[in-house]
Coordinates of C-alpha atoms and ligand atoms in Angstrom, one line a residue:
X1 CA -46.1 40.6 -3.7
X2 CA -42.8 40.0 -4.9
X3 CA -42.0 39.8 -8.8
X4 CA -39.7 37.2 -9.6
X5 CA -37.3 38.1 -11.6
X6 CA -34.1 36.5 -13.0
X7 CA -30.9 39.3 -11.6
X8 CA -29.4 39.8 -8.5
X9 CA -28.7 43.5 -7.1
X10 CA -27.5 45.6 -4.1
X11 CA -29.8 47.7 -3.2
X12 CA -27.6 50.6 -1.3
X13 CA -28.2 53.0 1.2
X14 CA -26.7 56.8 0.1
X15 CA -26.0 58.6 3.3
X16 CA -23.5 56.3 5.7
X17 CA -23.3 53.2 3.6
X18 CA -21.6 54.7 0.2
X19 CA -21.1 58.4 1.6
X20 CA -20.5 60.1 4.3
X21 CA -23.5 61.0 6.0
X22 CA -23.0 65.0 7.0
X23 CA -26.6 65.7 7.9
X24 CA -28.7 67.3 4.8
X25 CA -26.9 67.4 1.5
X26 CA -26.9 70.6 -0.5
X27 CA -24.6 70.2 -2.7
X28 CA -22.4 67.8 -4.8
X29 CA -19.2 69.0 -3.7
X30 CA -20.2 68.2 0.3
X31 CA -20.5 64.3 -1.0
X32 CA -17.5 62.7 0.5
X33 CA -17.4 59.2 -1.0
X34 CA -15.9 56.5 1.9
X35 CA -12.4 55.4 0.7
X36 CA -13.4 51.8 0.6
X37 CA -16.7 52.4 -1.9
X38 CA -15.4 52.2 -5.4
X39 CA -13.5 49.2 -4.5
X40 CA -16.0 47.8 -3.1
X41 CA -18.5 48.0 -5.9
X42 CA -16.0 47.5 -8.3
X43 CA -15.6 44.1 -7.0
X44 CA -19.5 43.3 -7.3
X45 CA -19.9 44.8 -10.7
X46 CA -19.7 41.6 -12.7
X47 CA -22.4 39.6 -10.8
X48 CA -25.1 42.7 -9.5
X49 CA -26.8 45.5 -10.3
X50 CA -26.8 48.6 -7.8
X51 CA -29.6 50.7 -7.0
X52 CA -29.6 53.0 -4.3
X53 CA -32.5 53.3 -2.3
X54 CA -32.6 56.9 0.0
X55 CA -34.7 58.3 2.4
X56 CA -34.1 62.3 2.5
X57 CA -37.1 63.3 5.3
X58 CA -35.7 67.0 4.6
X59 CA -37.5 67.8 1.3
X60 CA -41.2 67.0 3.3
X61 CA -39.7 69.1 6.0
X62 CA -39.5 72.0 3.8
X63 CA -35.4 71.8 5.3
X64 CA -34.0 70.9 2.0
X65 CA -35.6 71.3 -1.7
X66 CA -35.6 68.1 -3.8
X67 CA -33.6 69.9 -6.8
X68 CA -31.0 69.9 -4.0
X69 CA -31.4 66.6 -3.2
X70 CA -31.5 65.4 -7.3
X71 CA -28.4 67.3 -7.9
X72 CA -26.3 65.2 -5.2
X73 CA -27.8 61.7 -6.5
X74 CA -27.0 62.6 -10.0
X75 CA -22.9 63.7 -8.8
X76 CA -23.0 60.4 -7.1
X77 CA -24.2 58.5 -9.8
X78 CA -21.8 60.2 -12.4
X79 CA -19.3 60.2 -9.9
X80 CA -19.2 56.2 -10.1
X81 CA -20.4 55.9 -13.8
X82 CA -17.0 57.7 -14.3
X83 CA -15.0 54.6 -12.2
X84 CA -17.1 52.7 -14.2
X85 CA -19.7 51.8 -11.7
X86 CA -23.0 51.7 -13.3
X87 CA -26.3 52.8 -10.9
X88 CA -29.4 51.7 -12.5
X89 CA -31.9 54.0 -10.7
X90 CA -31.7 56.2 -7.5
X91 CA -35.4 55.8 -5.6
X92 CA -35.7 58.4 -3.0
X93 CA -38.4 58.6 -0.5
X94 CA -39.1 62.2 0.6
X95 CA -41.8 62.0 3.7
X96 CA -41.7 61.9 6.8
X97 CA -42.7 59.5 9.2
X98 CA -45.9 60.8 9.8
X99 CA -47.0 60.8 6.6
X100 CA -47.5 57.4 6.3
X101 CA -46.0 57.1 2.8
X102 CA -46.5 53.9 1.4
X103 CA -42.3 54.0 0.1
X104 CA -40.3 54.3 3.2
X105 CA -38.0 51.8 4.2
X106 CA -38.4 49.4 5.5
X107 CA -41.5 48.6 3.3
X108 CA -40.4 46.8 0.0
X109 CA -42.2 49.5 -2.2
X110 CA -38.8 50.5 -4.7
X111 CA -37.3 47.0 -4.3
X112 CA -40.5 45.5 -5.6
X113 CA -40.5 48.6 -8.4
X114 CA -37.1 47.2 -8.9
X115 CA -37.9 43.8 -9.5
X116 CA -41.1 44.4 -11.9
X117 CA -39.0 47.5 -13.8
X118 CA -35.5 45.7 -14.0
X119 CA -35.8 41.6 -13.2
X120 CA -34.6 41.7 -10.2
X121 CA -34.5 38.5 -8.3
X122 CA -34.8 39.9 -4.4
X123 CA -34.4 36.4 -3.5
X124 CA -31.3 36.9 -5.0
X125 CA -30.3 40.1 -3.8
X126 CA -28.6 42.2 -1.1
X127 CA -29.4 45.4 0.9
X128 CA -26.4 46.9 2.3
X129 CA -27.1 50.1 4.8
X130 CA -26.1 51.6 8.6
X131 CA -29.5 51.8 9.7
X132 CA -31.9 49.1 10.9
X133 CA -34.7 49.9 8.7
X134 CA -32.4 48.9 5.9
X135 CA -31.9 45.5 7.1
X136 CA -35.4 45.4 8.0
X137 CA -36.1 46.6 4.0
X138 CA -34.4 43.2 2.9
X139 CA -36.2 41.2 5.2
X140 CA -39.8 42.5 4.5
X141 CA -38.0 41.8 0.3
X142 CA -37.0 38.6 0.7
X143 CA -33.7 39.8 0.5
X144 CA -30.1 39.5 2.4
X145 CA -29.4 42.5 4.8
X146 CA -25.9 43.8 5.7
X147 CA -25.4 46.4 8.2
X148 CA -22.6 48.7 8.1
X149 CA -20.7 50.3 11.0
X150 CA -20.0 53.4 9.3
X151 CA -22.8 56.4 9.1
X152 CA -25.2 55.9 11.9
X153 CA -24.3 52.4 12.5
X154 CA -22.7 51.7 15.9
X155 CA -25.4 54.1 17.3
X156 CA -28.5 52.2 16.8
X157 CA -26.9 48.8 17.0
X158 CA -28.3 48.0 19.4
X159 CA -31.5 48.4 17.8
X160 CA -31.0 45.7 15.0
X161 CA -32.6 42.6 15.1
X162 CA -31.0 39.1 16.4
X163 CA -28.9 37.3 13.8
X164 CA -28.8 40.4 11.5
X165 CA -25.2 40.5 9.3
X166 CA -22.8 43.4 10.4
X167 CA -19.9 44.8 9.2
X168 CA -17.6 47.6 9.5
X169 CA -17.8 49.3 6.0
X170 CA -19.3 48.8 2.5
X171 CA -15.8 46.9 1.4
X172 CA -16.4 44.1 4.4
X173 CA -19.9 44.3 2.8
X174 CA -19.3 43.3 -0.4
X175 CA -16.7 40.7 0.8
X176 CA -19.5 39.2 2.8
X177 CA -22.0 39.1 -0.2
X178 CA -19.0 37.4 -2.5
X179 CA -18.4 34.8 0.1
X180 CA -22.3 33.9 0.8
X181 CA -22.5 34.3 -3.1
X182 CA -19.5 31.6 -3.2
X183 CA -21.2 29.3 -0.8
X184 CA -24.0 29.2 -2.3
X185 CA -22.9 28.3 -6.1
X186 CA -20.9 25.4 -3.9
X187 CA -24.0 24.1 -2.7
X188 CA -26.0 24.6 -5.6
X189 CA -23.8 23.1 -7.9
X190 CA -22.8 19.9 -5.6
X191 CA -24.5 17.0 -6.4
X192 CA -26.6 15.6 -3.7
X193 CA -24.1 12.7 -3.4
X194 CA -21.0 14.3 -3.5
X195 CA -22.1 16.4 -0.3
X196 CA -23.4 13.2 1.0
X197 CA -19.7 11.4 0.2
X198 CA -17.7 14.2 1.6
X199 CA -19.9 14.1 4.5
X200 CA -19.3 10.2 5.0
X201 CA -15.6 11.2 4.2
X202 CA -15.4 14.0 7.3
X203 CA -16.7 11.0 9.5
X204 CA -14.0 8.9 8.6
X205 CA -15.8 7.2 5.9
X206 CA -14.4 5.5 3.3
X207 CA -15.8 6.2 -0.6
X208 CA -15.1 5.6 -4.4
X209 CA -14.4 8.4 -6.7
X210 CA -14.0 8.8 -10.4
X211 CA -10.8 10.6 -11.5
X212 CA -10.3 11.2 -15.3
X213 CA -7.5 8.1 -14.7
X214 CA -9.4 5.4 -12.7
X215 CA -11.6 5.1 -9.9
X216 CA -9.9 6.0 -6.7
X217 CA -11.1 4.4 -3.0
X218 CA -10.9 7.7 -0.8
X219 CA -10.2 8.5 3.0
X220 CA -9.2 11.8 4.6
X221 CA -5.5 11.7 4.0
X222 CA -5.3 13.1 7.9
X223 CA -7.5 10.4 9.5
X224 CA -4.8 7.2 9.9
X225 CA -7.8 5.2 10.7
X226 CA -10.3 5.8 7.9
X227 CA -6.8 5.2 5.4
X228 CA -6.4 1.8 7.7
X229 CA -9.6 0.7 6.2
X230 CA -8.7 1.5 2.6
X231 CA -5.8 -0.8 2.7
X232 CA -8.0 -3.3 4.9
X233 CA -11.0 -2.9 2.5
X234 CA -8.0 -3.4 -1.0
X235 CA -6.1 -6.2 0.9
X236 CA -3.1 -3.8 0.1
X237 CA 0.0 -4.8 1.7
X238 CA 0.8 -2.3 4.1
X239 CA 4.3 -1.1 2.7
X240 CA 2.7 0.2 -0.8
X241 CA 2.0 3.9 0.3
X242 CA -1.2 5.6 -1.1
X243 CA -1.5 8.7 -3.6
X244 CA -2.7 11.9 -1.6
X245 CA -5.3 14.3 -4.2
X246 CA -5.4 17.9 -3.9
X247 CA -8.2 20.0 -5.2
X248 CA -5.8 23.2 -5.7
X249 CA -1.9 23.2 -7.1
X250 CA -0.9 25.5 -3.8
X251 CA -2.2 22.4 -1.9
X252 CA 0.3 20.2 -3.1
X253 CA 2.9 22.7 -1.3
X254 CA 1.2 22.8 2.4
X255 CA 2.0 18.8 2.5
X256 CA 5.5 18.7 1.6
X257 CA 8.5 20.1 3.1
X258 CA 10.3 21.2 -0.1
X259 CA 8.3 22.6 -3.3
X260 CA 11.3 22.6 -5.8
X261 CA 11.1 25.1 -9.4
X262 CA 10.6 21.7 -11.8
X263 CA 7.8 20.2 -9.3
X264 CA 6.3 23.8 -10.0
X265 CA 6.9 23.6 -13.8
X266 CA 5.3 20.2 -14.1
X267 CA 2.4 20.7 -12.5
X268 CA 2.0 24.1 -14.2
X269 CA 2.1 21.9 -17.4
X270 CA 0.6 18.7 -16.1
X271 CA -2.1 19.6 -13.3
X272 CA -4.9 19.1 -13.5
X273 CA -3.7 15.5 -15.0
X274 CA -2.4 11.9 -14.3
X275 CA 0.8 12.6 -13.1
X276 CA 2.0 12.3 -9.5
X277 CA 4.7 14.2 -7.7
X278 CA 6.7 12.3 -5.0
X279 CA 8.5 14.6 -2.8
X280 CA 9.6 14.5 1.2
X281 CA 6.7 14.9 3.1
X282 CA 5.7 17.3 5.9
X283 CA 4.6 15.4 9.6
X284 CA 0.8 16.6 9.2
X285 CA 0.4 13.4 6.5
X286 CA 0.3 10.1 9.2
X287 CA 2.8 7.6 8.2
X288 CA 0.3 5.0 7.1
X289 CA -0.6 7.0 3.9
X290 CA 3.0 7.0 2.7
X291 CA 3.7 3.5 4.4
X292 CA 6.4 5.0 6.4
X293 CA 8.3 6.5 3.8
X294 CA 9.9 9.8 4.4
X295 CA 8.2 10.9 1.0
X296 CA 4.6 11.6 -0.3
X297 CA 2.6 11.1 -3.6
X298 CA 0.4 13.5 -4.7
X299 CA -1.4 14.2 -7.3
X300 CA -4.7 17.0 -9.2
X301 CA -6.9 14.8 -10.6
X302 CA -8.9 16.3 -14.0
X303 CA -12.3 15.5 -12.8
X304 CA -15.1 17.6 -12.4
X305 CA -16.8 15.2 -9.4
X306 CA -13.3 14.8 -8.1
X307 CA -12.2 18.1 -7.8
X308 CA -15.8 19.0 -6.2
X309 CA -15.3 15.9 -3.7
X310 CA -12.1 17.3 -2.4
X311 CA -13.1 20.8 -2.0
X312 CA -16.4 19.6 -0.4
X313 CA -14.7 17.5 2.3
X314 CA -12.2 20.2 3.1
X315 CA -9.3 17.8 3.2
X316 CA -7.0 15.7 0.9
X317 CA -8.7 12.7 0.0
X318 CA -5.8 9.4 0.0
X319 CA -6.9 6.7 -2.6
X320 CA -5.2 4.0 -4.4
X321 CA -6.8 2.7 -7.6
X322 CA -10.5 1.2 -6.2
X323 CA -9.9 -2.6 -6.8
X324 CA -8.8 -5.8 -5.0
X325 CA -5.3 -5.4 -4.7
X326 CA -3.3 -6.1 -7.3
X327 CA -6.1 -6.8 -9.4
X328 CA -7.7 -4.9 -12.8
X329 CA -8.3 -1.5 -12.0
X330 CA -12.1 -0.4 -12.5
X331 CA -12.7 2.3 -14.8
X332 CA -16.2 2.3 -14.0
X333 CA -18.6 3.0 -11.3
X334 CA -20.1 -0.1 -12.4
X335 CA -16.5 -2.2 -12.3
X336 CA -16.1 -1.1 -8.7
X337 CA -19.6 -1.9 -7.3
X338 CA -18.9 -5.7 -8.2
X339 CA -15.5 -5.8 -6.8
X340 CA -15.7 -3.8 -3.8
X341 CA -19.2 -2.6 -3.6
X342 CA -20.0 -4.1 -0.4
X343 CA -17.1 -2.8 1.5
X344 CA -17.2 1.0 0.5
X345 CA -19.4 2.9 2.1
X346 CA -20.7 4.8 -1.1
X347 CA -19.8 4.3 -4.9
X348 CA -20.1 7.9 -7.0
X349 CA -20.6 7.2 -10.4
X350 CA -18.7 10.1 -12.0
X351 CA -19.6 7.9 -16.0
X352 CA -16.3 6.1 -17.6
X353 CA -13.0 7.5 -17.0
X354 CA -11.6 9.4 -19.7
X355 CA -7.7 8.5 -19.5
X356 CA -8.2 4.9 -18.5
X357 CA -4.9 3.8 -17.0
X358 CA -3.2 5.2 -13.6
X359 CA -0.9 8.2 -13.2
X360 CA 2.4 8.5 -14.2
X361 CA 4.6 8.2 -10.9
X362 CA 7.5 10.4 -11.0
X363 CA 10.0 11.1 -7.7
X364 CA 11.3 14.5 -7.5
X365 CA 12.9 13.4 -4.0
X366 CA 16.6 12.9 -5.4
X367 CA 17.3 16.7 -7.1
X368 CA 16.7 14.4 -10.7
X369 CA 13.4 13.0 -11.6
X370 CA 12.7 9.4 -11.5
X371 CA 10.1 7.1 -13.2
X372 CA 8.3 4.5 -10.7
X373 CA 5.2 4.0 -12.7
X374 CA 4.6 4.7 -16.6
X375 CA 1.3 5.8 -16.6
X376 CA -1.4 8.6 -18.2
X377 CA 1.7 11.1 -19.1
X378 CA 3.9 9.8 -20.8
X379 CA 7.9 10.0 -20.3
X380 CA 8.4 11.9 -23.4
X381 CA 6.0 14.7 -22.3
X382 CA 7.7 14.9 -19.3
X383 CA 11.1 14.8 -20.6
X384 CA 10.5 17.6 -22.2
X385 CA 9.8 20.1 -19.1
X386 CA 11.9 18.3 -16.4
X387 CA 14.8 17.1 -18.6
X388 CA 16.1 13.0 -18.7
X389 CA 14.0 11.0 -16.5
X390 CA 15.3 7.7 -14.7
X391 CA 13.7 4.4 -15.0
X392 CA 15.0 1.0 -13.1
X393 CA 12.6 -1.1 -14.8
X394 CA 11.7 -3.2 -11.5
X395 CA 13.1 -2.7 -8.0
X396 CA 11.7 -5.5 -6.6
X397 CA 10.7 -4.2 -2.9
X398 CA 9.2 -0.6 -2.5
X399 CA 11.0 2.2 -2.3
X400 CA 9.1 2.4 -5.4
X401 CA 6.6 0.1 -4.7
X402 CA 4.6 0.5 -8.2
X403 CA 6.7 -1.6 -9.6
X404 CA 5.2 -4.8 -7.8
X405 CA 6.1 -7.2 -10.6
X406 CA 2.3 -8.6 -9.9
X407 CA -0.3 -6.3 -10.5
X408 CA -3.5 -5.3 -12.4
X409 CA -4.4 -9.1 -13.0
X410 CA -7.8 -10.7 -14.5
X411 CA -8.3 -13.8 -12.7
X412 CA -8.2 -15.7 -15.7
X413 CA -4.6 -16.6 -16.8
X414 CA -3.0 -13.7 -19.0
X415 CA -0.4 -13.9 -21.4
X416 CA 1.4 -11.5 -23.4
X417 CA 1.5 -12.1 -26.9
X418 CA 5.1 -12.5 -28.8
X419 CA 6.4 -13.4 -25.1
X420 CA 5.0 -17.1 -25.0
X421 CA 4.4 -18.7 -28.3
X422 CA 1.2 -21.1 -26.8
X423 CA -1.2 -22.8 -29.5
X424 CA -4.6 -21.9 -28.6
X425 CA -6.3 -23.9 -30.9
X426 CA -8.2 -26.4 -27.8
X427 CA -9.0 -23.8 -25.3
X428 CA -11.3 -21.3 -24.9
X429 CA -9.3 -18.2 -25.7
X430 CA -9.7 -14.3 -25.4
X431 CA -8.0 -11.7 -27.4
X432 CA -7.2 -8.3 -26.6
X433 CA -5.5 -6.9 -29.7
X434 CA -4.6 -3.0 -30.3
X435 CA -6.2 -2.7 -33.5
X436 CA -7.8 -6.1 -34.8
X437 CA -6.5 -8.9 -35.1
X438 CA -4.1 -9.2 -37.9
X439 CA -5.5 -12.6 -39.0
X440 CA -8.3 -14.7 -38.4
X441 CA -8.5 -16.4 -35.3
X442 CA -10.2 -19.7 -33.9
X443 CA -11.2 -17.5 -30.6
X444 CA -14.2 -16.9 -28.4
X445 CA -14.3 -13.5 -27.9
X446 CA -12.1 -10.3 -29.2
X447 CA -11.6 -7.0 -27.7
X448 CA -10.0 -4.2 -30.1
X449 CA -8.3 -1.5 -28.0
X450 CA -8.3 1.2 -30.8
X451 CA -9.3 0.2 -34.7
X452 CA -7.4 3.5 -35.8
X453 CA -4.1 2.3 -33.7
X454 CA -4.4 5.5 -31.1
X455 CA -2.9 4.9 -28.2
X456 CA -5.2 7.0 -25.8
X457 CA -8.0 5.5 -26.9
X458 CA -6.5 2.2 -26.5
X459 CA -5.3 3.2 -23.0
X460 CA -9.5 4.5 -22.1
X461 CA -10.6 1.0 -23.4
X462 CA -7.6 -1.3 -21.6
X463 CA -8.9 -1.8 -18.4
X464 CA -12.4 -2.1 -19.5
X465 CA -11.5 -4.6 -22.1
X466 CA -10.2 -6.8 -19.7
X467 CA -13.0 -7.1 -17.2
X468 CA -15.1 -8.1 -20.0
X469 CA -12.8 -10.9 -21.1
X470 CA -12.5 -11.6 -17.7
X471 CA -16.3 -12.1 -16.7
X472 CA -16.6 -14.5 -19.9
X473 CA -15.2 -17.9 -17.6
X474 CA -12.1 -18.4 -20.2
X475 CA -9.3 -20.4 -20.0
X476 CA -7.1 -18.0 -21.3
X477 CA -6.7 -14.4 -22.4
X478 CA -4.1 -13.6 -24.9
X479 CA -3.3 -10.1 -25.1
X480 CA -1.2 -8.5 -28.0
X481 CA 2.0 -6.2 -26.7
X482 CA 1.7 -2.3 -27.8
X483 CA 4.0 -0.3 -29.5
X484 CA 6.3 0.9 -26.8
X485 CA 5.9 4.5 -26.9
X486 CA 4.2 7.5 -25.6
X487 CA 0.7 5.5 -23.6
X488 CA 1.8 2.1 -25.2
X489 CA 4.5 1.9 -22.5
X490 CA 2.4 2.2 -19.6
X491 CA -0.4 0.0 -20.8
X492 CA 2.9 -2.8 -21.8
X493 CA 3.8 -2.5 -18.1
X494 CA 0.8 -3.4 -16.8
X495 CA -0.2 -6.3 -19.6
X496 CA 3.4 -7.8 -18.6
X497 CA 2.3 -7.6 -14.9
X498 CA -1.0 -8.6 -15.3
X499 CA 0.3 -12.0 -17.4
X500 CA 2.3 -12.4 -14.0
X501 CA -0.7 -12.0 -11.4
X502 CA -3.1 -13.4 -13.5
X503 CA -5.1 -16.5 -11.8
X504 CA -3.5 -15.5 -8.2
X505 CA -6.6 -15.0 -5.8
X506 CA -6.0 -11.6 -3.5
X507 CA -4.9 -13.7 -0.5
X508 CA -2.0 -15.1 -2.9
X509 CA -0.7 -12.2 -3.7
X510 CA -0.9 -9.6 -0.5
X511 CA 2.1 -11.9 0.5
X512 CA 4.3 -10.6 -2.5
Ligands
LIG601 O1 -4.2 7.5 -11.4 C1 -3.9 7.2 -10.2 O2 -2.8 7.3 -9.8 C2 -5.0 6.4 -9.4 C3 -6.1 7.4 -9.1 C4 -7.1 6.9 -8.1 O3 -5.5 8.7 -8.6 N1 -4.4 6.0 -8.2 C5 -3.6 4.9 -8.1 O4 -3.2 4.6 -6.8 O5 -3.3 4.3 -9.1 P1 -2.5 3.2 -6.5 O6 -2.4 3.2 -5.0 O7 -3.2 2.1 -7.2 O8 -1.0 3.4 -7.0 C6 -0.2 4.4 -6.5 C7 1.2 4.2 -6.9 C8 1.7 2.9 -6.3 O9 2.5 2.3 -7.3 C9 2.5 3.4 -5.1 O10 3.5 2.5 -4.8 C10 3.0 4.7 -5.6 O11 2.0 5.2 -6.4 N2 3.3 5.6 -4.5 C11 2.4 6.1 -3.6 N3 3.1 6.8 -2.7 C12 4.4 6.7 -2.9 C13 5.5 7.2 -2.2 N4 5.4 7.9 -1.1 N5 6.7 6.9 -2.7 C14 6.8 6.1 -3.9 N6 5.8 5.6 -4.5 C15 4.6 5.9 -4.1
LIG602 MG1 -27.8 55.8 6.0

């Protein structure tokens, strides 16, 4: 029966696995360690414990005495314990064949000692030797066997079972085990639907994803026909090119022709984080994601489901914001069920998003940075790494296409308050005001963005705070201009373009 216990080991074979094997071992000095073994176990050190299982025939054979066989385990132990290697226990079996011992490998008898005496978890745990019996031993455990080319391993090779693991030496071993090991947390820690989204997203699926920004609506950013539905499935114009999300920084560089030193020093600073890097992109991204533009956004989102999602799919995921275009962006699972729930073909509900409004936008593409969308960092912080940034407050058509004057609009009307004086005394009014209104106010419903005046909470409420004044069938929303600095700039920008695209249906304003 196998114990179950809670630690993974490597159980390892002496002679051909960790030394040389020269026939019956007499003495320490004739223990010639392989060069790759140290390293090797070095490497596995933080996550196992070692054991080394033996089989020395010799001592029931009246060929070699067990002293002489103790005194070589113990030089190899201290040997190790002096690179810092730690050996728990050395189990040696000393029969034969014949004597039908009830401890030689490959029956189980010292792993399952192991497990009761130490906690090992077999189920967790590795066998690594250059005989078949070893792999065999792991089997008959419940463990994972490795078989080694060194020792006595290419000649009974042939002798191994079908499917068994081999390698050339105990540093390929351990490289294996780390890998499998890898894999496995992967799996383990993957939510069911994230696998199940990044599957749909390898098939040319399209899904929504939280970021710590907004929720994005995700293709493959290789697959030109999964990002055709994206725009189809947004009503996005075609010329406004999408973000491209990277689960690693050195990701960003394999999709761009040009990695300069301050694209390196922002994202150093910035990444994971809402900012987004427009450089000059490399042909493997199709022209549809960047709308035919010689240049690409991209951008490390900071969330956990995010991150997971990329990795998972194996490629980088394009997404714009995961609403209508040009409407309110949804900063919940829930906000993009109702407005484009039907369309995608899965929602993952990663819980609110923590920033609350977009990336920052910043061009690199020039030699000298260049604002084309105030977002989640903001200028100042920037500044402050990549020196004086550039900001044309509104281009009109899109080489920077974030600055559509009409964007991030509730369907009811929207106005900015201080910019039209309007007496809202007869209609049925919403507020959204940064931190309470300063006085009392004939209105039918309030939001307060932040009652302690902080702008990044203000900017995790905004887009929230709108929907909700939006699903209430008012006439009007008034919404009260921020300070305009740090977050209160970006969240300004898209109140002033809201107050513009407010009331225009989707078909109105993909003509823009
Ligand atoms: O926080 C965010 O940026 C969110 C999340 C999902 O990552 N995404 C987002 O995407 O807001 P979207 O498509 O709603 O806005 C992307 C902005 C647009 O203003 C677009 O015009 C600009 O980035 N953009 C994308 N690619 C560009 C490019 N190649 N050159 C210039 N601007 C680009
Ligand atoms: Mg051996």
């Amino acid at each position: 029966m196998t114990e179950r216990g809670t630690i993974p080991a490597v159980f390892l074979d002496r002679d051909g696995t960790i030394i040389e094997d020269r026939g019956h071992l007499r003495n320490p000095s004739e223990a010639v360690f392989f060069p790759e073994t140290l390293r090797a176990l070095r490497r596995l050190q933080k996550s196992f414990k070692f054991f080394i299982v033996t089989h020395q025939p010799g001592i029931a054979e009246g060929v070699i005495r067990a002293e002489e066989v103790a005194r070589v385990n113990e030089h190899v132990v201290r040997r190790l314990a002096q690179a810092g290697i730690c050996i728990e226990r050395v189990y040696c079996c000393p029969h034969r064949r014949s004597d039908n011992c009830g401890c030689i490998k490959p029956k189980a008898y010292y792993l399952h000692m192991a497990a009761r005496e130490f906690g090992v978890d077999l189920g967790k745990s590795f066998v690594i030797g250059d005989h078949p019996h070893d792999v065999e031993l792991a089997r008959n455990a419940g463990a994972t066997g490795i078989y080694v080319l060194t020792g006595h391993g290419t000649k009974h090779r042939s002798q191994l079972a079908a499917g068994a693991l081999v390698v050339a030496d105990i540093g390929q071993a351990a490289q294996q085990i780390l890998e499998t090991c890898a894999e496995g947390q992967r799996g383990e820690g993957l939510d069911a639907a994230v696998v199940q989204a990044a599957a749909l997203l390898r098939a040319g699926g399209v899904v929504a994803f939280p970021t710590e920004t907004v929720y994005g609506l995700g293709a493959s950013a290789l697959d030109a026909k999964a990002v055709a539905r994206v725009f189809e499935i947004k009503c996005r114009p075609r010329f406004d090119p999408l973000i491209v999300h990277v689960s690693r920084k050195e990701d960003a560089q394999s999709i761009v022709m040009d990695f300069p030193q301050v694209a390196q020093d922002l994202v150093d600073r910035f990444w994971p984080g809402p900012l987004t890097l427009v450089l000059p992109k490399c042909a493997e991204i199709p022209d549809i994601v960047t709308a035919g533009l010689p240049n690409v956004a991209i951008r490390m989102p900071d969330h956990p489901m995010a991150l997971a999602l990329i990795r998972e799919t194996d490629a980088p995921l394009a997404a714009p914001s995961a609403n209508p275009f040009g409407r309110i962006s949804p900063t919940t699972a829930e906000h993009v069920q109702r407005q484009l729930g039907r369309e995608v073909d899965l929602v993952l509900d990663g819980g609110p998003c923590r920033v609350g409004i977009e990336s920052t936008v910043l061009s690199l593409v020039d030699g000298k940075p260049a604002l084309l969308r105030a977002g989640g960092v903001p200028v100042e912080d920037i500044e402050i790494i990549a020196g004086p940034v550039s900001w044309s407050r509104c281009s009109g058509r899109p080489s920077a296409p974030g600055q559509l004057p009409q964007h991030y609009a509730p369907r009811t009307p929207l106005i900015v308050h201080g910019e039209n004086d309007v007496s809202t005394d007869e209609r049925r009014v919403g507020l959204l005001s940064f931190q309470g209104p300063a006085r009392a106010r004939e209105v039918a419903a309030v939001e307060i963005l932040s009652p302690g005046g902080n702008l990044r909470e203000a900017a995790a409420n905004l887009f929230a705070s709108l929907h909700r004044l939006d699903s209430l069938g008012l006439e009007l929303i008034v919404a009260e201009a921020l300070p305009d600095i740090g977050l209160g700039l970006a969240m300004n920008d898209r109140l002033r373009r809201a107050a513009r695209g407010s009331g225009l249906r989707c078909s109105d304003v993909q003509g823009i």
